[in-house]
mmCIF file of C-alpha atoms and ligand atoms in Angstrom:
data_model
loop_
_atom_site.group_PDB
_atom_site.id
_atom_site.type_symbol
_atom_site.label_atom_id
_atom_site.label_comp_id
_atom_site.label_asym_id
_atom_site.label_seq_id
_atom_site.Cartn_x
_atom_site.Cartn_y
_atom_site.Cartn_z
ATOM 1 C CA MET A 1 17.567 -6.399 31.610
ATOM 2 C CA LEU A 2 15.427 -3.420 30.696
ATOM 3 C CA VAL A 3 14.393 -0.656 33.046
ATOM 4 C CA ALA A 4 12.138 2.038 31.614
ATOM 5 C CA THR A 5 11.373 4.875 34.001
ATOM 6 C CA ASP A 6 8.596 7.435 33.769
ATOM 7 C CA ILE A 7 8.253 7.228 29.985
ATOM 8 C CA HIS A 8 6.075 9.869 28.392
ATOM 9 C CA ARG A 9 5.150 10.151 24.748
ATOM 10 C CA HIS A 10 2.829 12.906 23.638
ATOM 11 C CA PHE A 11 1.319 13.501 20.209
ATOM 12 C CA GLU A 12 0.306 17.153 20.064
ATOM 13 C CA GLY A 13 -1.166 17.193 23.538
ATOM 14 C CA MET A 14 -2.390 13.586 23.309
ATOM 15 C CA HIS A 15 -0.775 11.648 26.166
ATOM 16 C CA ALA A 16 -0.404 8.284 24.434
ATOM 17 C CA VAL A 17 2.145 7.105 27.026
ATOM 18 C CA ASP A 18 1.782 8.964 30.294
ATOM 19 C CA GLY A 19 4.469 8.094 32.818
ATOM 20 C CA VAL A 20 5.054 4.375 32.295
ATOM 21 C CA SER A 21 7.724 2.556 34.312
ATOM 22 C CA ILE A 22 8.429 -1.129 33.776
ATOM 23 C CA GLU A 23 11.194 -3.634 34.357
ATOM 24 C CA VAL A 24 11.819 -6.618 32.129
ATOM 25 C CA ALA A 25 13.568 -9.527 33.815
ATOM 26 C CA PRO A 26 16.146 -11.511 31.832
ATOM 27 C CA GLY A 27 15.130 -14.898 30.461
ATOM 28 C CA LYS A 28 11.415 -14.235 30.945
ATOM 29 C CA ILE A 29 8.489 -13.432 28.730
ATOM 30 C CA THR A 30 6.852 -10.220 29.907
ATOM 31 C CA GLY A 31 3.389 -9.492 28.549
ATOM 32 C CA LEU A 32 1.947 -6.053 27.926
ATOM 33 C CA ILE A 33 -1.841 -5.964 27.756
ATOM 34 C CA GLY A 34 -4.577 -3.364 27.805
ATOM 35 C CA PRO A 35 -7.498 -2.072 25.766
ATOM 36 C CA ASN A 36 -7.152 -0.571 22.307
ATOM 37 C CA GLY A 37 -5.589 2.867 22.448
ATOM 38 C CA ALA A 38 -3.930 2.188 25.815
ATOM 39 C CA GLY A 39 -0.564 3.225 24.383
ATOM 40 C CA LYS A 40 1.020 -0.235 24.144
ATOM 41 C CA SER A 41 2.313 0.078 20.577
ATOM 42 C CA THR A 42 3.556 3.591 21.213
ATOM 43 C CA PHE A 43 5.417 2.372 24.283
ATOM 44 C CA MET A 44 6.986 -0.507 22.323
ATOM 45 C CA ALA A 45 8.107 1.907 19.610
ATOM 46 C CA VAL A 46 9.683 4.161 22.228
ATOM 47 C CA ILE A 47 11.539 1.193 23.734
ATOM 48 C CA ALA A 48 12.741 0.081 20.283
ATOM 49 C CA GLY A 49 13.820 3.630 19.476
ATOM 50 C CA THR A 50 11.636 3.978 16.394
ATOM 51 C CA LEU A 51 9.788 6.793 18.193
ATOM 52 C CA PRO A 52 11.662 9.259 20.400
ATOM 53 C CA THR A 53 10.426 9.535 23.957
ATOM 54 C CA SER A 54 9.073 12.890 25.139
ATOM 55 C CA SER A 55 10.644 12.267 28.561
ATOM 56 C CA GLY A 56 11.824 9.445 30.787
ATOM 57 C CA THR A 57 14.816 7.126 30.693
ATOM 58 C CA ILE A 58 15.455 3.699 29.210
ATOM 59 C CA VAL A 59 18.279 1.571 30.551
ATOM 60 C CA PHE A 60 19.192 -1.657 28.759
ATOM 61 C CA ASP A 61 21.693 -3.957 30.441
ATOM 62 C CA GLY A 62 22.847 -1.102 32.674
ATOM 63 C CA LYS A 63 23.417 1.255 29.744
ATOM 64 C CA ASP A 64 21.340 4.378 29.207
ATOM 65 C CA ILE A 65 19.963 4.028 25.667
ATOM 66 C CA THR A 66 17.304 6.743 25.877
ATOM 67 C CA ARG A 67 18.880 8.803 23.098
ATOM 68 C CA LEU A 68 20.191 5.989 20.912
ATOM 69 C CA PRO A 69 18.598 5.468 17.486
ATOM 70 C CA ALA A 70 16.868 2.141 16.817
ATOM 71 C CA TYR A 71 19.731 0.606 14.807
ATOM 72 C CA ARG A 72 22.207 1.272 17.634
ATOM 73 C CA ARG A 73 19.808 -0.368 20.098
ATOM 74 C CA ALA A 74 19.521 -3.339 17.737
ATOM 75 C CA ARG A 75 23.299 -3.712 17.762
ATOM 76 C CA LEU A 76 23.160 -3.906 21.546
ATOM 77 C CA GLY A 77 20.605 -6.700 21.220
ATOM 78 C CA LEU A 78 17.301 -4.851 21.592
ATOM 79 C CA VAL A 79 15.250 -5.721 18.504
ATOM 80 C CA ARG A 80 11.631 -5.317 17.496
ATOM 81 C CA THR A 81 9.723 -6.995 14.701
ATOM 82 C CA PHE A 82 8.349 -5.034 11.817
ATOM 83 C CA GLN A 83 5.456 -5.874 9.604
ATOM 84 C CA LEU A 84 6.897 -6.956 6.282
ATOM 85 C CA PRO A 85 7.024 -3.806 4.204
ATOM 86 C CA SER A 86 5.350 -4.240 0.834
ATOM 87 C CA GLU A 87 8.570 -3.603 -1.072
ATOM 88 C CA PHE A 88 9.924 -6.837 0.372
ATOM 89 C CA ALA A 89 6.987 -8.852 -0.920
ATOM 90 C CA ARG A 90 8.911 -9.329 -4.174
ATOM 91 C CA LEU A 91 12.006 -10.640 -2.458
ATOM 92 C CA THR A 92 12.191 -14.310 -1.625
ATOM 93 C CA VAL A 93 11.774 -15.538 1.922
ATOM 94 C CA LEU A 94 15.526 -16.149 2.194
ATOM 95 C CA GLU A 95 16.343 -12.703 0.779
ATOM 96 C CA ASN A 96 14.034 -11.132 3.342
ATOM 97 C CA LEU A 97 16.122 -12.612 6.113
ATOM 98 C CA LEU A 98 19.381 -11.539 4.510
ATOM 99 C CA VAL A 99 18.168 -7.991 3.935
ATOM 100 C CA ALA A 100 17.163 -7.696 7.588
ATOM 101 C CA ALA A 101 20.692 -8.497 8.725
ATOM 102 C CA GLN A 102 22.199 -6.262 6.059
ATOM 103 C CA HIS A 103 20.130 -3.297 7.190
ATOM 104 C CA ASN A 104 21.309 -3.734 10.695
ATOM 105 C CA ARG A 105 24.912 -2.991 9.768
ATOM 106 C CA GLY A 106 23.739 0.447 8.758
ATOM 107 C CA ASP A 107 25.196 -0.139 5.294
ATOM 108 C CA SER A 108 23.866 1.693 2.312
ATOM 109 C CA LEU A 109 23.352 -0.445 -0.763
ATOM 110 C CA PHE A 110 26.172 1.556 -2.357
ATOM 111 C CA GLY A 111 28.486 0.768 0.535
ATOM 112 C CA ALA A 112 27.557 -2.867 0.339
ATOM 113 C CA LEU A 113 28.392 -2.949 -3.372
ATOM 114 C CA MET A 114 31.666 -1.089 -2.898
ATOM 115 C CA GLY A 115 32.851 -3.567 -0.335
ATOM 116 C CA LYS A 116 31.692 -6.500 -2.362
ATOM 117 C CA ARG A 117 34.388 -9.003 -1.528
ATOM 118 C CA TYR A 118 34.004 -8.418 2.187
ATOM 119 C CA TRP A 119 30.281 -8.467 1.772
ATOM 120 C CA ILE A 120 30.200 -11.802 -0.063
ATOM 121 C CA GLU A 121 32.264 -13.480 2.654
ATOM 122 C CA ASP A 122 29.943 -12.030 5.216
ATOM 123 C CA GLU A 123 26.897 -13.045 3.257
ATOM 124 C CA ARG A 124 27.932 -16.671 3.251
ATOM 125 C CA LYS A 125 27.686 -16.703 7.039
ATOM 126 C CA LEU A 126 24.388 -14.882 6.928
ATOM 127 C CA VAL A 127 22.971 -17.407 4.468
ATOM 128 C CA GLN A 128 23.934 -20.208 6.844
ATOM 129 C CA GLN A 129 22.318 -18.399 9.722
ATOM 130 C CA ALA A 130 19.166 -17.705 7.687
ATOM 131 C CA ARG A 131 18.861 -21.317 6.537
ATOM 132 C CA ALA A 132 19.212 -22.548 10.111
ATOM 133 C CA LEU A 133 16.333 -20.270 11.124
ATOM 134 C CA LEU A 134 14.187 -21.392 8.178
ATOM 135 C CA LYS A 135 14.761 -24.994 9.187
ATOM 136 C CA ARG A 136 13.896 -24.312 12.786
ATOM 137 C CA PHE A 137 10.681 -22.528 11.810
ATOM 138 C CA GLY A 138 9.658 -25.213 9.334
ATOM 139 C CA MET A 139 10.048 -22.861 6.379
ATOM 140 C CA SER A 140 12.983 -24.414 4.498
ATOM 141 C CA ALA A 141 10.792 -25.484 1.600
ATOM 142 C CA LYS A 142 9.696 -21.868 1.145
ATOM 143 C CA GLU A 143 13.104 -20.251 0.974
ATOM 144 C CA SER A 144 12.871 -19.374 -2.739
ATOM 145 C CA ASP A 145 9.210 -18.357 -2.738
ATOM 146 C CA TYR A 146 8.291 -14.692 -2.814
ATOM 147 C CA ALA A 147 7.426 -13.395 0.630
ATOM 148 C CA GLY A 148 4.351 -11.737 -0.860
ATOM 149 C CA THR A 149 2.818 -15.133 -1.595
ATOM 150 C CA MET A 150 3.024 -16.330 2.034
ATOM 151 C CA SER A 151 -0.012 -16.703 4.298
ATOM 152 C CA GLY A 152 -0.608 -14.247 7.132
ATOM 153 C CA GLY A 153 0.873 -16.665 9.635
ATOM 154 C CA GLN A 154 3.930 -17.390 7.496
ATOM 155 C CA LYS A 155 4.531 -13.640 7.162
ATOM 156 C CA ARG A 156 4.484 -13.412 10.956
ATOM 157 C CA LEU A 157 7.087 -16.156 11.103
ATOM 158 C CA ILE A 158 9.209 -14.263 8.562
ATOM 159 C CA GLU A 159 8.978 -11.142 10.728
ATOM 160 C CA ILE A 160 10.164 -13.093 13.744
ATOM 161 C CA MET A 161 12.989 -14.741 11.791
ATOM 162 C CA ARG A 162 14.037 -11.352 10.418
ATOM 163 C CA ALA A 163 14.319 -10.054 13.974
ATOM 164 C CA LEU A 164 16.237 -13.165 15.036
ATOM 165 C CA MET A 165 18.752 -12.575 12.227
ATOM 166 C CA LEU A 166 19.927 -9.640 14.353
ATOM 167 C CA GLN A 167 20.657 -12.021 17.229
ATOM 168 C CA PRO A 168 18.639 -10.139 19.819
ATOM 169 C CA ARG A 169 18.889 -10.626 23.549
ATOM 170 C CA LEU A 170 15.628 -8.804 24.125
ATOM 171 C CA LEU A 171 12.963 -9.289 21.478
ATOM 172 C CA LEU A 172 10.007 -6.900 21.295
ATOM 173 C CA LEU A 173 6.852 -8.328 19.718
ATOM 174 C CA ASP A 174 3.686 -6.344 19.079
ATOM 175 C CA GLU A 175 0.745 -8.747 18.701
ATOM 176 C CA PRO A 176 2.732 -11.443 16.879
ATOM 177 C CA MET A 177 -0.309 -13.683 16.563
ATOM 178 C CA SER A 178 -2.975 -11.286 15.404
ATOM 179 C CA GLY A 179 -4.735 -12.356 12.234
ATOM 180 C CA VAL A 180 -2.990 -15.707 12.250
ATOM 181 C CA HIS A 181 -4.606 -19.098 11.662
ATOM 182 C CA PRO A 182 -5.029 -21.016 14.986
ATOM 183 C CA LYS A 183 -2.656 -23.747 13.838
ATOM 184 C CA ILE A 184 0.147 -21.237 13.333
ATOM 185 C CA VAL A 185 -0.773 -19.453 16.589
ATOM 186 C CA GLN A 186 -0.002 -22.750 18.288
ATOM 187 C CA GLU A 187 3.307 -23.009 16.415
ATOM 188 C CA ILE A 188 4.300 -19.462 17.295
ATOM 189 C CA GLN A 189 3.543 -20.218 20.934
ATOM 190 C CA TYR A 190 5.914 -23.203 20.870
ATOM 191 C CA TYR A 191 8.628 -21.252 19.055
ATOM 192 C CA LEU A 192 8.468 -18.433 21.603
ATOM 193 C CA GLN A 193 8.602 -20.875 24.512
ATOM 194 C CA ASP A 194 11.552 -22.549 22.873
ATOM 195 C CA LEU A 195 13.365 -19.246 22.402
ATOM 196 C CA ARG A 196 12.779 -18.336 26.025
ATOM 197 C CA HIS A 197 14.102 -21.732 27.014
ATOM 198 C CA GLU A 198 17.322 -20.819 25.208
ATOM 199 C CA GLY A 199 17.585 -17.648 27.255
ATOM 200 C CA LEU A 200 16.010 -15.067 24.959
ATOM 201 C CA THR A 201 14.132 -12.347 26.837
ATOM 202 C CA ILE A 202 10.825 -11.261 25.311
ATOM 203 C CA LEU A 203 8.532 -8.302 25.832
ATOM 204 C CA MET A 204 5.295 -8.810 23.944
ATOM 205 C CA VAL A 205 1.968 -7.126 23.434
ATOM 206 C CA GLU A 206 -0.734 -9.747 23.131
ATOM 207 C CA HIS A 207 -4.466 -9.418 22.952
ATOM 208 C CA GLU A 208 -5.573 -12.966 23.655
ATOM 209 C CA LEU A 209 -5.539 -13.464 27.425
ATOM 210 C CA HIS A 210 -5.386 -17.262 27.386
ATOM 211 C CA MET A 211 -2.245 -17.001 25.301
ATOM 212 C CA VAL A 212 -0.849 -14.406 27.729
ATOM 213 C CA GLU A 213 -1.587 -16.755 30.594
ATOM 214 C CA ARG A 214 0.213 -19.646 28.882
ATOM 215 C CA LEU A 215 3.220 -17.689 27.676
ATOM 216 C CA CYS A 216 3.981 -14.813 30.001
ATOM 217 C CA ASP A 217 5.811 -15.005 33.312
ATOM 218 C CA THR A 218 4.826 -11.463 34.241
ATOM 219 C CA VAL A 219 2.140 -9.225 32.807
ATOM 220 C CA VAL A 220 1.900 -5.438 32.792
ATOM 221 C CA VAL A 221 -1.521 -3.883 32.272
ATOM 222 C CA MET A 222 -1.827 -0.490 30.607
ATOM 223 C CA ALA A 223 -4.883 1.721 30.221
ATOM 224 C CA GLN A 224 -5.030 5.295 28.975
ATOM 225 C CA GLY A 225 -1.273 5.651 28.809
ATOM 226 C CA LYS A 226 -0.615 4.427 32.341
ATOM 227 C CA VAL A 227 0.309 1.174 34.027
ATOM 228 C CA ILE A 228 -2.652 0.099 36.152
ATOM 229 C CA GLY A 229 -1.212 -3.153 37.434
ATOM 230 C CA SER A 230 1.371 -5.881 37.025
ATOM 231 C CA GLY A 231 2.066 -9.392 38.212
ATOM 232 C CA THR A 232 1.135 -12.885 37.147
ATOM 233 C CA MET A 233 -2.048 -13.249 35.149
ATOM 234 C CA SER A 234 -3.721 -15.114 38.010
ATOM 235 C CA SER A 235 -2.843 -12.403 40.529
ATOM 236 C CA LEU A 236 -4.190 -9.763 38.135
ATOM 237 C CA ARG A 237 -7.471 -11.614 37.824
ATOM 238 C CA LYS A 238 -7.934 -11.134 41.579
ATOM 239 C CA GLN A 239 -7.583 -7.342 41.433
ATOM 240 C CA GLN A 240 -11.035 -5.874 41.056
ATOM 241 C CA GLU A 241 -10.076 -2.545 39.496
ATOM 242 C CA ILE A 242 -8.087 -4.341 36.800
ATOM 243 C CA VAL A 243 -10.872 -6.768 36.120
ATOM 244 C CA ASP A 244 -13.271 -3.822 35.852
ATOM 245 C CA ALA A 245 -10.971 -1.829 33.603
ATOM 246 C CA TYR A 246 -9.913 -4.561 31.294
ATOM 247 C CA LEU A 247 -10.322 -8.199 32.112
ATOM 248 C CA VAL A 248 -14.089 -8.290 31.902
ATOM 249 C CA GLY A 249 -15.302 -11.443 30.206
HETATM 250 P P1 ADP B 1 -2.476 0.481 21.582
HETATM 251 O O1 ADP B 1 -1.316 -0.144 20.860
HETATM 252 O O2 ADP B 1 -2.486 0.189 23.042
HETATM 253 O O3 ADP B 1 -3.775 0.132 20.952
HETATM 254 P P2 ADP B 1 -1.401 2.968 20.575
HETATM 255 O O4 ADP B 1 -0.066 3.117 21.196
HETATM 256 O O5 ADP B 1 -1.444 2.514 19.171
HETATM 257 O O6 ADP B 1 -2.326 2.070 21.494
HETATM 258 O O7 ADP B 1 -2.145 4.355 20.639
HETATM 259 C C1 ADP B 1 -2.283 5.096 21.846
HETATM 260 C C2 ADP B 1 -2.965 6.403 21.542
HETATM 261 O O8 ADP B 1 -2.064 7.244 20.832
HETATM 262 C C3 ADP B 1 -4.200 6.273 20.663
HETATM 263 O O9 ADP B 1 -5.175 7.181 21.112
HETATM 264 C C4 ADP B 1 -3.704 6.643 19.296
HETATM 265 O O10 ADP B 1 -4.722 7.212 18.529
HETATM 266 C C5 ADP B 1 -2.613 7.661 19.604
HETATM 267 N N1 ADP B 1 -1.537 7.656 18.608
HETATM 268 C C6 ADP B 1 -0.740 6.604 18.305
HETATM 269 N N2 ADP B 1 0.149 6.933 17.354
HETATM 270 C C7 ADP B 1 -0.094 8.235 17.044
HETATM 271 C C8 ADP B 1 0.492 9.176 16.123
HETATM 272 N N3 ADP B 1 1.521 8.836 15.333
HETATM 273 N N4 ADP B 1 -0.032 10.420 16.096
HETATM 274 C C9 ADP B 1 -1.062 10.765 16.894
HETATM 275 N N5 ADP B 1 -1.646 9.946 17.766
HETATM 276 C C10 ADP B 1 -1.186 8.699 17.853
HETATM 277 MG MG1 MG B 2 -1.216 -1.561 19.335
#
């Protein structure tokens, strides 16, 4: 589904991503692991299109998207989550979902207001879609609460629902469970497995190796901007240089 070839991303001489090639198979959860500073988040941003690549090519579903901006990639079904920006803390949970979809159309607020009749019709469908997601994620009762009042774990769920509003085919998640209460970690695990079961493809950075083992079909290991190994978690555990570089403990 996704083929990234020889991706480089430099920051003023700093080789954050230094020639990474990966393939993401459809319908699978691919994990991306590695020590802090390995370049995982930078790589995810390059794939999402929120950071331009210094060199390399990205092909999504057979289409070269290397030069496409993030919103065009999202329209093709390649979507990443974002931390909830603070300005959305004072919107309700439901509004947060609606705004995410609205942004994706590339509409300015002005444009949205100008085309109000069209927009209202459209919004009705979006509200339905948002409520279905809230129900699925056990958040219906929170729809009118301000997002800013949610727990860390609930904010993570909002991020994921916001991404799902864009109806992705490939979802990019960067540490979706970090700083989340164990009970919600468990929930997020089930939701992700459920989404995969429905055919969603996921590429995720995750720190916690037991979670990676449970969730990911294939795992790619990065260190110092490079891929140092890939395969199933159990096959990686047998490779000494990977264990030495990263899997110690
Ligand atoms: P990871 O997500 O694996 O922890 P990152 O992709 O965040 O790693 O960072 C990789 C390296 O790139 C780090 O050394 C980091 O300091 C550097 N880096 C990341 N973003 C920037 C930036 N915007 N400007 C300069 N250096 C950056
Ligand atoms: Mg990171």
